[in-house]
PDB file of C-alpha atoms in Angstrom:
ATOM      1  CA  MET A 135      49.280  71.986  99.725  1.00 56.00           C
ATOM      2  CA  THR A 136      46.111  70.570 101.319  1.00 58.00           C
ATOM      3  CA  SER A 137      45.622  70.536 105.072  1.00 57.00           C
ATOM      4  CA  VAL A 138      46.033  66.724 105.136  1.00 50.00           C
ATOM      5  CA  ALA A 139      49.255  66.917 103.124  1.00 52.00           C
ATOM      6  CA  SER A 140      50.509  69.699 105.378  1.00 53.00           C
ATOM      7  CA  PHE A 141      49.783  67.571 108.426  1.00 45.00           C
ATOM      8  CA  PHE A 142      51.725  64.573 107.125  1.00 45.00           C
ATOM      9  CA  PHE A 143      54.561  66.830 105.964  1.00 46.00           C
ATOM     10  CA  GLY A 144      54.779  68.238 109.503  1.00 51.00           C
ATOM     11  CA  VAL A 145      54.857  64.747 110.991  1.00 44.00           C
ATOM     12  CA  VAL A 146      57.693  63.708 108.653  1.00 45.00           C
ATOM     13  CA  VAL A 147      59.704  66.821 109.540  1.00 45.00           C
ATOM     14  CA  ALA A 148      59.167  66.246 113.283  1.00 47.00           C
ATOM     15  CA  LEU A 149      60.222  62.605 113.044  1.00 42.00           C
ATOM     16  CA  SER A 150      63.272  63.564 111.005  1.00 48.00           C
ATOM     17  CA  CYS A 151      64.315  66.125 113.616  1.00 48.00           C
ATOM     18  CA  LEU A 152      63.824  63.568 116.378  1.00 42.00           C
ATOM     19  CA  SER A 153      65.974  61.041 114.520  1.00 44.00           C
ATOM     20  CA  LEU A 154      68.719  63.609 113.987  1.00 43.00           C
ATOM     21  CA  GLN A 155      68.592  64.542 117.668  1.00 45.00           C
ATOM     22  CA  GLN A 156      68.994  60.912 118.659  1.00 44.00           C
ATOM     23  CA  LEU A 157      71.879  60.452 116.234  1.00 43.00           C
ATOM     24  CA  ALA A 158      73.609  63.528 117.623  1.00 46.00           C
ATOM     25  CA  SER A 159      73.236  62.458 121.254  1.00 50.00           C
ATOM     26  CA  ALA A 160      76.530  62.223 123.160  1.00 53.00           C
ATOM     27  CA  ALA A 161      75.207  59.651 125.628  1.00 61.00           C
ATOM     28  CA  ASP A 162      75.756  55.913 125.335  1.00 70.00           C
ATOM     29  CA  PRO A 163      72.820  54.034 123.738  1.00 66.00           C
ATOM     30  CA  SER A 164      70.071  52.701 125.982  1.00 68.00           C
ATOM     31  CA  LEU A 165      69.871  49.052 126.968  1.00 66.00           C
ATOM     32  CA  LEU A 166      67.593  46.675 125.090  1.00 62.00           C
ATOM     33  CA  GLN A 167      68.040  43.919 127.694  1.00 73.00           C
ATOM     34  CA  ASP A 168      68.925  43.593 131.394  1.00 79.00           C
ATOM     35  CA  PHE A 169      72.660  43.606 130.682  1.00 83.00           C
ATOM     36  CA  CYS A 170      75.207  43.000 127.954  1.00 85.00           C
ATOM     37  CA  VAL A 171      78.394  41.746 129.596  1.00 89.00           C
ATOM     38  CA  ALA A 172      81.361  42.486 127.330  1.00 86.00           C
ATOM     39  CA  ASP A 173      82.712  39.402 125.582  1.00 85.00           C
ATOM     40  CA  SER A 174      86.432  40.044 125.077  1.00 77.00           C
ATOM     41  CA  THR A 175      86.777  36.794 123.083  1.00 76.00           C
ATOM     42  CA  SER A 176      83.950  37.501 120.630  1.00 65.00           C
ATOM     43  CA  ASN A 177      86.299  38.006 117.670  1.00 57.00           C
ATOM     44  CA  SER A 178      89.003  35.501 118.599  1.00 52.00           C
ATOM     45  CA  ASN A 179      87.659  32.582 116.557  1.00 51.00           C
ATOM     46  CA  PHE A 180      85.604  34.373 113.947  1.00 51.00           C
ATOM     47  CA  ILE A 181      85.884  37.050 111.307  1.00 54.00           C
ATOM     48  CA  THR A 182      86.622  40.356 113.025  1.00 60.00           C
ATOM     49  CA  VAL A 183      83.552  42.585 113.274  1.00 59.00           C
ATOM     50  CA  LEU A 184      83.892  46.213 114.336  1.00 59.00           C
ATOM     51  CA  LEU A 185      81.182  47.326 116.745  1.00 63.00           C
ATOM     52  CA  ASN A 186      80.235  50.579 118.436  1.00 65.00           C
ATOM     53  CA  GLY A 187      81.029  49.032 121.801  1.00 70.00           C
ATOM     54  CA  VAL A 188      81.681  45.396 122.699  1.00 79.00           C
ATOM     55  CA  ALA A 189      79.714  42.293 121.736  1.00 85.00           C
ATOM     56  CA  CYS A 190      77.554  40.660 124.414  1.00 88.00           C
ATOM     57  CA  LYS A 191      78.589  37.540 126.238  1.00 89.00           C
ATOM     58  CA  ASN A 192      76.136  34.643 126.197  1.00 91.00           C
ATOM     59  CA  PRO A 193      73.852  35.356 129.194  1.00 91.00           C
ATOM     60  CA  SER A 194      73.978  31.695 130.245  1.00 93.00           C
ATOM     61  CA  THR A 195      77.728  32.024 130.888  1.00 94.00           C
ATOM     62  CA  VAL A 196      77.526  35.285 132.884  1.00 95.00           C
ATOM     63  CA  THR A 197      78.593  35.140 136.541  1.00 96.00           C
ATOM     64  CA  ALA A 198      78.773  37.615 139.426  1.00 97.00           C
ATOM     65  CA  ASN A 199      82.465  38.159 138.652  1.00 96.00           C
ATOM     66  CA  ASP A 200      81.463  39.828 135.374  1.00 96.00           C
ATOM     67  CA  PHE A 201      80.017  42.669 137.460  1.00 97.00           C
ATOM     68  CA  TYR A 202      82.962  42.867 139.862  1.00 97.00           C
ATOM     69  CA  PHE A 203      86.312  44.692 139.875  1.00 97.00           C
ATOM     70  CA  ARG A 204      88.950  44.744 142.580  1.00 96.00           C
ATOM     71  CA  GLY A 205      91.866  47.162 142.586  1.00 94.00           C
ATOM     72  CA  LEU A 206      90.812  50.713 143.414  1.00 96.00           C
ATOM     73  CA  HIS A 207      92.312  50.323 146.889  1.00 96.00           C
ATOM     74  CA  VAL A 208      95.762  50.154 145.271  1.00 97.00           C
ATOM     75  CA  ALA A 209      97.580  53.463 144.787  1.00 97.00           C
ATOM     76  CA  GLY A 210      98.695  54.203 141.232  1.00 97.00           C
ATOM     77  CA  ASN A 211     102.338  54.781 140.348  1.00 98.00           C
ATOM     78  CA  THR A 212     102.783  58.548 140.012  1.00 98.00           C
ATOM     79  CA  SER A 213     106.454  58.405 139.003  1.00 97.00           C
ATOM     80  CA  ASN A 214     105.984  60.220 135.692  1.00 97.00           C
ATOM     81  CA  ALA A 215     106.352  63.713 134.268  1.00 95.00           C
ATOM     82  CA  GLN A 216     102.853  64.805 135.318  1.00 97.00           C
ATOM     83  CA  GLY A 217     102.974  63.242 138.756  1.00 98.00           C
ATOM     84  CA  SER A 218      99.621  61.496 138.463  1.00 98.00           C
ATOM     85  CA  ARG A 219      98.129  58.134 137.557  1.00 98.00           C
ATOM     86  CA  VAL A 220      94.620  57.247 136.407  1.00 98.00           C
ATOM     87  CA  THR A 221      93.350  53.750 137.235  1.00 98.00           C
ATOM     88  CA  PRO A 222      90.334  53.126 134.979  1.00 97.00           C
ATOM     89  CA  VAL A 223      87.292  50.944 135.573  1.00 97.00           C
ATOM     90  CA  PHE A 224      85.813  50.849 132.074  1.00 94.00           C
ATOM     91  CA  ALA A 225      84.070  47.997 130.265  1.00 91.00           C
ATOM     92  CA  THR A 226      87.538  46.665 129.447  1.00 90.00           C
ATOM     93  CA  GLN A 227      88.282  46.146 133.142  1.00 94.00           C
ATOM     94  CA  LEU A 228      84.693  45.462 134.271  1.00 95.00           C
ATOM     95  CA  PRO A 229      82.790  43.622 131.506  1.00 94.00           C
ATOM     96  CA  GLY A 230      79.418  44.134 133.200  1.00 94.00           C
ATOM     97  CA  LEU A 231      79.665  47.884 132.480  1.00 92.00           C
ATOM     98  CA  ASN A 232      79.180  47.242 128.773  1.00 90.00           C
ATOM     99  CA  THR A 233      76.161  49.271 127.478  1.00 89.00           C
ATOM    100  CA  LEU A 234      75.384  50.665 130.959  1.00 92.00           C
ATOM    101  CA  GLY A 235      76.685  54.135 130.081  1.00 92.00           C
ATOM    102  CA  ILE A 236      78.822  54.645 133.184  1.00 95.00           C
ATOM    103  CA  SER A 237      82.383  54.102 134.393  1.00 96.00           C
ATOM    104  CA  MET A 238      84.796  55.355 137.031  1.00 97.00           C
ATOM    105  CA  VAL A 239      88.456  56.026 137.711  1.00 98.00           C
ATOM    106  CA  ARG A 240      90.804  56.421 140.636  1.00 98.00           C
ATOM    107  CA  ILE A 241      93.286  59.270 140.253  1.00 98.00           C
ATOM    108  CA  ASP A 242      96.458  59.435 142.334  1.00 98.00           C
ATOM    109  CA  TYR A 243      98.489  62.639 142.518  1.00 98.00           C
ATOM    110  CA  ALA A 244     102.053  62.957 143.747  1.00 98.00           C
ATOM    111  CA  PRO A 245     102.835  66.060 145.828  1.00 98.00           C
ATOM    112  CA  GLY A 246     102.367  68.933 143.368  1.00 98.00           C
ATOM    113  CA  GLY A 247     101.274  66.462 140.672  1.00 98.00           C
ATOM    114  CA  GLN A 248      98.605  67.228 138.097  1.00 98.00           C
ATOM    115  CA  ASN A 249      96.179  65.618 135.693  1.00 98.00           C
ATOM    116  CA  ALA A 250      97.005  67.797 132.687  1.00 97.00           C
ATOM    117  CA  PRO A 251      94.313  69.712 130.738  1.00 98.00           C
ATOM    118  CA  HIS A 252      92.258  67.220 128.749  1.00 98.00           C
ATOM    119  CA  THR A 253      88.760  66.450 127.509  1.00 97.00           C
ATOM    120  CA  HIS A 254      86.466  63.428 127.549  1.00 97.00           C
ATOM    121  CA  PRO A 255      84.744  63.413 124.139  1.00 94.00           C
ATOM    122  CA  ARG A 256      81.998  61.053 125.252  1.00 93.00           C
ATOM    123  CA  ALA A 257      81.339  61.822 128.925  1.00 96.00           C
ATOM    124  CA  THR A 258      80.552  64.209 131.736  1.00 97.00           C
ATOM    125  CA  GLU A 259      82.745  63.660 134.806  1.00 98.00           C
ATOM    126  CA  ILE A 260      81.952  64.095 138.499  1.00 98.00           C
ATOM    127  CA  LEU A 261      84.942  63.984 140.850  1.00 98.00           C
ATOM    128  CA  THR A 262      85.206  63.465 144.623  1.00 98.00           C
ATOM    129  CA  VAL A 263      88.354  64.118 146.657  1.00 98.00           C
ATOM    130  CA  LEU A 264      89.202  61.233 148.980  1.00 98.00           C
ATOM    131  CA  GLU A 265      92.481  62.523 150.388  1.00 98.00           C
ATOM    132  CA  GLY A 266      94.323  65.832 150.193  1.00 98.00           C
ATOM    133  CA  SER A 267      93.323  68.945 148.287  1.00 98.00           C
ATOM    134  CA  LEU A 268      93.022  69.683 144.575  1.00 98.00           C
ATOM    135  CA  GLU A 269      92.860  72.772 142.415  1.00 98.00           C
ATOM    136  CA  VAL A 270      90.393  71.915 139.653  1.00 98.00           C
ATOM    137  CA  GLY A 271      88.925  73.780 136.746  1.00 98.00           C
ATOM    138  CA  PHE A 272      87.373  73.695 133.291  1.00 98.00           C
ATOM    139  CA  VAL A 273      87.085  76.086 130.356  1.00 98.00           C
ATOM    140  CA  THR A 274      83.905  76.694 128.362  1.00 97.00           C
ATOM    141  CA  SER A 275      83.695  76.650 124.577  1.00 96.00           C
ATOM    142  CA  ASN A 276      84.317  79.541 122.167  1.00 96.00           C
ATOM    143  CA  PRO A 277      83.881  82.443 122.056  1.00 96.00           C
ATOM    144  CA  ASN A 278      83.867  83.120 125.797  1.00 95.00           C
ATOM    145  CA  ASN A 279      86.329  80.479 127.043  1.00 96.00           C
ATOM    146  CA  ASN A 280      85.292  81.150 130.636  1.00 98.00           C
ATOM    147  CA  HIS A 281      87.537  79.488 133.233  1.00 98.00           C
ATOM    148  CA  PHE A 282      85.758  78.025 136.282  1.00 98.00           C
ATOM    149  CA  THR A 283      88.168  76.978 139.030  1.00 98.00           C
ATOM    150  CA  LYS A 284      87.868  75.831 142.643  1.00 98.00           C
ATOM    151  CA  THR A 285      90.064  74.396 145.388  1.00 98.00           C
ATOM    152  CA  LEU A 286      88.614  71.133 146.697  1.00 98.00           C
ATOM    153  CA  TYR A 287      89.223  69.376 149.986  1.00 98.00           C
ATOM    154  CA  LYS A 288      88.459  65.882 151.287  1.00 98.00           C
ATOM    155  CA  GLY A 289      84.811  65.048 150.615  1.00 98.00           C
ATOM    156  CA  ASP A 290      84.263  67.877 148.120  1.00 98.00           C
ATOM    157  CA  VAL A 291      82.640  67.183 144.746  1.00 98.00           C
ATOM    158  CA  PHE A 292      83.059  68.953 141.395  1.00 98.00           C
ATOM    159  CA  VAL A 293      81.557  68.273 137.970  1.00 98.00           C
ATOM    160  CA  PHE A 294      83.220  68.736 134.579  1.00 98.00           C
ATOM    161  CA  PRO A 295      80.742  69.121 131.683  1.00 97.00           C
ATOM    162  CA  SER A 296      81.084  66.775 128.719  1.00 94.00           C
ATOM    163  CA  ASN A 297      83.838  67.749 126.243  1.00 94.00           C
ATOM    164  CA  ALA A 298      85.047  70.676 128.378  1.00 97.00           C
ATOM    165  CA  VAL A 299      88.805  71.108 128.730  1.00 98.00           C
ATOM    166  CA  HIS A 300      89.519  70.429 132.410  1.00 98.00           C
ATOM    167  CA  TYR A 301      92.325  69.607 134.835  1.00 98.00           C
ATOM    168  CA  GLN A 302      93.238  68.848 138.434  1.00 98.00           C
ATOM    169  CA  ARG A 303      96.373  69.699 140.437  1.00 98.00           C
ATOM    170  CA  ASN A 304      97.497  68.642 143.905  1.00 98.00           C
ATOM    171  CA  THR A 305      97.950  71.889 145.813  1.00 96.00           C
ATOM    172  CA  ASN A 306     100.081  70.225 148.497  1.00 97.00           C
ATOM    173  CA  TRP A 307     103.785  69.885 147.656  1.00 97.00           C
ATOM    174  CA  ASN A 308     104.400  67.703 150.710  1.00 98.00           C
ATOM    175  CA  ALA A 309     101.665  65.046 150.552  1.00 98.00           C
ATOM    176  CA  PRO A 310      99.841  62.999 147.881  1.00 98.00           C
ATOM    177  CA  ALA A 311      96.168  63.333 146.987  1.00 98.00           C
ATOM    178  CA  VAL A 312      93.554  60.840 145.812  1.00 98.00           C
ATOM    179  CA  ALA A 313      90.260  61.290 143.974  1.00 98.00           C
ATOM    180  CA  ILE A 314      87.518  59.086 142.551  1.00 98.00           C
ATOM    181  CA  ALA A 315      85.604  60.173 139.460  1.00 98.00           C
ATOM    182  CA  ALA A 316      82.515  58.785 137.734  1.00 98.00           C
ATOM    183  CA  LEU A 317      81.936  59.286 134.001  1.00 97.00           C
ATOM    184  CA  SER A 318      78.761  59.025 131.941  1.00 96.00           C
ATOM    185  CA  SER A 319      80.108  56.522 129.427  1.00 93.00           C
ATOM    186  CA  GLN A 320      81.521  53.010 129.545  1.00 90.00           C
ATOM    187  CA  ASN A 321      84.345  54.349 127.344  1.00 90.00           C
ATOM    188  CA  PRO A 322      84.645  58.114 127.908  1.00 94.00           C
ATOM    189  CA  GLY A 323      87.866  58.573 125.961  1.00 93.00           C
ATOM    190  CA  ALA A 324      90.497  61.176 126.830  1.00 96.00           C
ATOM    191  CA  ILE A 325      92.280  63.770 124.717  1.00 97.00           C
ATOM    192  CA  THR A 326      95.206  65.390 126.515  1.00 97.00           C
ATOM    193  CA  ILE A 327      95.527  68.810 124.907  1.00 97.00           C
ATOM    194  CA  ALA A 328      99.328  69.085 124.883  1.00 96.00           C
ATOM    195  CA  ASN A 329      99.761  65.543 123.547  1.00 96.00           C
ATOM    196  CA  ALA A 330      97.167  66.047 120.824  1.00 97.00           C
ATOM    197  CA  VAL A 331      98.505  69.416 119.666  1.00 97.00           C
ATOM    198  CA  PHE A 332     102.254  68.892 119.935  1.00 97.00           C
ATOM    199  CA  GLY A 333     102.538  65.109 119.884  1.00 96.00           C
ATOM    200  CA  SER A 334     100.203  64.012 117.090  1.00 96.00           C
ATOM    201  CA  GLN A 335     101.451  61.474 114.535  1.00 95.00           C
ATOM    202  CA  PRO A 336     102.123  62.676 111.923  1.00 96.00           C
ATOM    203  CA  GLY A 337     102.761  66.057 113.477  1.00 96.00           C
ATOM    204  CA  ILE A 338     100.770  69.210 112.767  1.00 97.00           C
ATOM    205  CA  SER A 339     102.755  71.648 110.645  1.00 97.00           C
ATOM    206  CA  ALA A 340     104.940  73.904 112.800  1.00 96.00           C
ATOM    207  CA  ASP A 341     103.779  76.877 110.709  1.00 97.00           C
ATOM    208  CA  ILE A 342     100.159  76.200 111.663  1.00 98.00           C
ATOM    209  CA  LEU A 343     100.946  75.840 115.352  1.00 97.00           C
ATOM    210  CA  ALA A 344     103.211  78.898 115.355  1.00 97.00           C
ATOM    211  CA  LYS A 345     100.406  81.026 113.961  1.00 97.00           C
ATOM    212  CA  SER A 346      97.800  79.470 116.255  1.00 97.00           C
ATOM    213  CA  PHE A 347      99.800  80.075 119.448  1.00 96.00           C
ATOM    214  CA  SER A 348     101.567  83.302 118.353  1.00 97.00           C
ATOM    215  CA  LEU A 349     104.931  81.565 118.646  1.00 96.00           C
ATOM    216  CA  ASP A 350     107.949  81.292 116.352  1.00 96.00           C
ATOM    217  CA  VAL A 351     108.549  78.074 114.442  1.00 97.00           C
ATOM    218  CA  ALA A 352     111.695  77.270 116.435  1.00 97.00           C
ATOM    219  CA  THR A 353     109.704  77.288 119.685  1.00 97.00           C
ATOM    220  CA  VAL A 354     107.059  75.021 118.163  1.00 96.00           C
ATOM    221  CA  ASN A 355     109.734  72.603 116.938  1.00 96.00           C
ATOM    222  CA  PHE A 356     111.155  72.541 120.474  1.00 97.00           C
ATOM    223  CA  MET A 357     107.709  71.850 121.931  1.00 95.00           C
ATOM    224  CA  GLN A 358     107.068  69.032 119.454  1.00 96.00           C
ATOM    225  CA  SER A 359     110.416  67.460 120.328  1.00 95.00           C
ATOM    226  CA  LYS A 360     109.152  66.955 123.896  1.00 93.00           C
ATOM    227  CA  PHE A 361     106.358  64.613 122.814  1.00 92.00           C
TER     228      PHE A 361
END
């Protein structure tokens, strides 16, 4: 191979690697305009088109209200099995977030309530405690599965890396707690581990789960019956 051919071959390989890196990126795509307010009616009168995100509203019809959300001052209803409630502010609730690569949530915890172990497949999360105290933690990937945990108090901040299994629990059994979290995606997604493993539809074979968790099949069947 001549030196010129080698040079161009190297350029092609470098560009290919760059393209693959961009395709593999977990972040939301960059903006190509000032904003792209989500148009929730984009498919109502036309043939349905599936997009990686939400279609843009006509800029001439955009108003300040498209960049505004009211409701995070309202406490969420924590009367459920986990004793917590997540109030999301995603592009669905705040159209102006569309393509901006960021969102936030309010999380309310009943006394002793928890936000069960889960992951966000498309986002890193940074959480701030507004009221009360929380035990928080995340687990790293295989093979180490290191568990990093900390007790947070009002004003404390903790970050959960993208895709890491993480959780929060109110350490006070006599008073509620409140937190605000920001996430690095307009639609971070959430996979609650217990729901995904034991509550999938159709269900994962009890034999597979029994072997995976070193349990007997009867115990797995019992666990699946709870979801």
